[in-house]
Amino acid sequence: MLVWAALFAVGTYFIGVPTSDPLIAFGWLWLATIAWRIDLPWRQHLLFLRDWLPISLLLVVYNISRGYADDFFDPHVTEMINADKAMFGGHVPTVWLQEHLYQPGVVQWWEVVVSLVYVSHFLAVPTIGVILWLRRREQWARFMRRWFTLSVAGLITYFLYPAAPPWWAAKFGYLTEPVARISTNGWNAVGLHSAGNTLNALQVEASNPVAAMPSLHTAYALMAVAFFLPMVARRWWPVLLAYPLAMTFTLVYSGEHYVIDVLVGWAYVAAVFLLVGAAERWWRARQARAVN
């Protein structure tokens, strides 16, 4: 594991965080499972490919198709601005936060935290999935069903309702106040310039700039937490829920999403949990009837 950690650190420093390609990310995670269980025969390690390669390929298809989600309808812009103003007394939270916290050309300490929270979106859910795969396969299957369903629901929405984020609205004059896209600013302060460059390239080349509704960043964060809430004591719930709240602040402050995008993402999580949970209960009842 020390060898793996050293290689990962070197790769992150010189190349960047492995976020642009699910196959690369899962390749690193596969190597981590090999390092963690180095005593097992290779046949056991190959089971990872059997279980994860189809999922990785589906995520590749998701990434590619997401980039074409605005080819059918014009992007929606003003609706999100109006929704945030209605909720916050005529103010857009992104604009207010940047007016009070952001200084152009200066990297504040909290922007380092913002960048770390932002990049965790690309690593947290896959890492949780791999840990569950190693320890509890049944829970892994439940987790993956919710993750995949949430991703598909978000992708369908991107096609049907392409929506622009705050930085895009400011760039094209829909917001009169300036909004900077600063989700990767913090990397410079900690010396990981390549990590920021990789994410910037991903934002420019591999993503759809008007796929903001719902916010899957906060949806994934809430899904990862909500999945474990029934399994932990309630005194730990505030600690777990701090993660989706931190992601919400990160995305709104950095100009990536409106608050309404976040709320819709949370609603998608609730709907997915209800739908998938009902399907699982129906399937278990069907199997029980078949046995009896």
XYZ file of C-alpha atoms in Angstrom, residues 39-242:
204
model
C -1.338 -12.350 -0.788
C -4.292 -13.481 -2.930
C -3.790 -15.362 -6.219
C -4.205 -13.462 -9.486
C -7.491 -15.212 -10.226
C -9.015 -13.427 -7.246
C -7.691 -10.077 -8.400
C -9.173 -10.580 -11.856
C -12.641 -10.708 -10.288
C -12.393 -6.927 -10.012
C -12.347 -6.645 -13.793
C -15.346 -8.958 -14.072
C -17.425 -6.836 -11.697
C -16.175 -3.328 -12.494
C -15.306 -3.226 -16.198
C -18.968 -3.110 -17.362
C -19.645 -0.304 -14.893
C -16.542 1.592 -16.028
C -17.579 1.296 -19.669
C -21.060 2.557 -18.822
C -19.504 5.576 -17.109
C -17.376 6.227 -20.204
C -20.542 6.227 -22.315
C -22.150 8.548 -19.763
C -19.230 11.002 -19.944
C -19.259 11.039 -23.739
C -23.022 11.379 -24.149
C -23.218 14.092 -21.479
C -21.183 16.340 -23.739
C -23.910 16.229 -26.396
C -26.799 16.888 -24.020
C -27.376 20.435 -25.300
C -27.587 19.523 -28.984
C -31.390 19.232 -28.980
C -32.621 22.194 -26.913
C -31.350 25.690 -26.174
C -29.863 26.084 -22.694
C -32.034 27.478 -19.903
C -30.444 30.388 -18.052
C -32.826 32.887 -16.493
C -35.030 30.336 -14.708
C -32.261 29.350 -12.275
C -31.311 32.984 -11.674
C -34.921 33.859 -10.882
C -35.326 30.838 -8.619
C -32.271 31.740 -6.536
C -33.348 35.367 -6.310
C -36.807 34.298 -5.153
C -35.296 32.163 -2.388
C -32.713 34.719 -1.239
C -34.449 38.064 -1.283
C -33.426 39.151 -4.749
C -29.793 38.051 -4.393
C -27.953 35.320 -6.287
C -25.928 33.443 -3.627
C -22.989 32.846 -5.972
C -22.662 36.560 -6.682
C -23.019 37.452 -2.988
C -20.419 34.912 -1.868
C -17.861 35.973 -4.453
C -18.398 39.650 -3.654
C -17.665 38.971 0.023
C -15.066 36.161 -0.133
C -13.318 36.112 -3.499
C -10.298 38.280 -4.314
C -8.998 38.017 -7.911
C -5.358 37.005 -8.017
C -5.319 35.883 -4.375
C -5.837 32.288 -3.246
C -7.599 32.300 0.115
C -7.092 29.383 2.511
C -10.698 28.294 2.142
C -10.226 27.996 -1.605
C -7.778 25.153 -0.938
C -10.575 23.386 0.954
C -12.982 24.239 -1.873
C -10.690 22.622 -4.453
C -10.240 19.506 -2.318
C -13.984 19.157 -1.798
C -14.621 19.748 -5.500
C -12.202 17.058 -6.676
C -13.586 14.589 -4.106
C -16.649 14.325 -6.341
C -14.598 12.352 -8.840
C -13.072 9.978 -6.284
C -15.360 9.594 -3.257
C -18.171 7.524 -4.753
C -15.889 5.130 -6.715
C -13.703 4.671 -3.632
C -16.723 3.899 -1.447
C -17.920 1.442 -4.083
C -14.571 -0.356 -4.140
C -14.425 -0.583 -0.340
C -17.923 -2.073 -0.285
C -16.900 -4.473 -3.049
C -14.012 -5.670 -0.889
C -15.978 -6.002 2.330
C -19.704 -6.465 1.674
C -20.757 -7.471 -1.834
C -24.490 -7.281 -1.117
C -24.172 -3.685 0.055
C -21.953 -2.964 -2.950
C -24.740 -4.097 -5.283
C -27.280 -1.890 -3.467
C -24.923 1.084 -3.649
C -24.196 0.602 -7.340
C -27.872 0.350 -8.250
C -28.515 3.724 -6.657
C -25.425 5.304 -8.200
C -26.217 4.084 -11.695
C -29.911 5.046 -11.499
C -29.027 8.530 -10.250
C -26.506 8.992 -13.081
C -29.010 7.914 -15.729
C -31.703 10.197 -14.296
C -29.285 13.115 -14.350
C -28.178 12.366 -17.909
C -31.769 12.226 -19.177
C -32.452 15.578 -17.536
C -29.372 17.114 -19.179
C -30.784 16.168 -22.574
C -34.310 17.363 -21.819
C -33.399 20.470 -19.828
C -29.902 21.818 -20.513
C -29.180 24.474 -17.908
C -26.342 26.975 -17.643
C -24.334 27.529 -14.426
C -23.602 30.954 -12.902
C -20.170 31.401 -14.515
C -21.718 30.761 -17.952
C -24.577 33.198 -17.271
C -22.106 35.898 -16.265
C -19.855 35.217 -19.254
C -22.711 35.742 -21.716
C -24.333 38.691 -19.941
C -27.311 37.077 -18.233
C -25.810 38.109 -14.889
C -24.646 41.701 -14.756
C -22.258 40.996 -11.873
C -18.992 39.146 -12.606
C -18.752 35.498 -11.588
C -15.405 33.691 -11.703
C -15.065 29.935 -12.106
C -12.709 29.203 -9.226
C -13.236 25.547 -8.299
C -9.576 24.712 -9.057
C -7.896 27.842 -7.649
C -6.752 26.152 -4.460
C -4.390 23.720 -6.163
C -1.856 26.454 -6.840
C -1.545 27.208 -3.129
C -0.503 23.634 -2.308
C 1.825 23.199 -5.280
C -0.377 20.819 -7.284
C -0.492 22.915 -10.442
C -0.939 19.847 -12.637
C -4.033 18.793 -10.692
C -5.641 22.132 -11.445
C -4.556 21.982 -15.078
C -6.058 18.515 -15.470
C -9.371 19.592 -13.990
C -9.408 22.753 -16.071
C -8.855 20.703 -19.209
C -11.625 18.354 -18.141
C -13.981 21.279 -17.599
C -13.182 22.723 -21.030
C -12.888 19.638 -23.208
C -14.733 16.711 -21.644
C -17.778 18.275 -20.021
C -20.940 19.995 -21.103
C -20.939 23.605 -19.858
C -24.752 23.695 -19.748
C -25.393 20.455 -17.868
C -25.989 22.012 -14.463
C -29.498 20.839 -13.590
C -29.529 18.802 -11.417
C -26.200 19.157 -9.619
C -24.849 15.616 -9.629
C -21.895 16.818 -7.561
C -24.125 17.411 -4.568
C -26.413 14.537 -5.511
C -23.516 12.058 -5.413
C -22.292 13.524 -2.127
C -25.728 13.208 -0.525
C -26.256 9.734 -1.976
C -22.966 8.501 -0.515
C -23.943 9.845 2.907
C -27.624 8.862 2.841
C -26.722 5.271 1.980
C -24.865 4.904 5.299
C -27.155 6.920 7.579
C -29.286 3.890 8.589
C -26.085 2.003 9.475
C -24.526 4.522 11.894
C -25.569 6.048 15.208
C -27.452 9.320 14.900
C -24.762 11.215 16.791
C -22.538 10.725 13.718
C -25.115 12.045 11.250
C -23.941 15.694 11.490
C -20.404 14.560 10.644
C -21.593 12.671 7.567
C -23.998 15.385 6.447
C -21.207 17.959 6.627
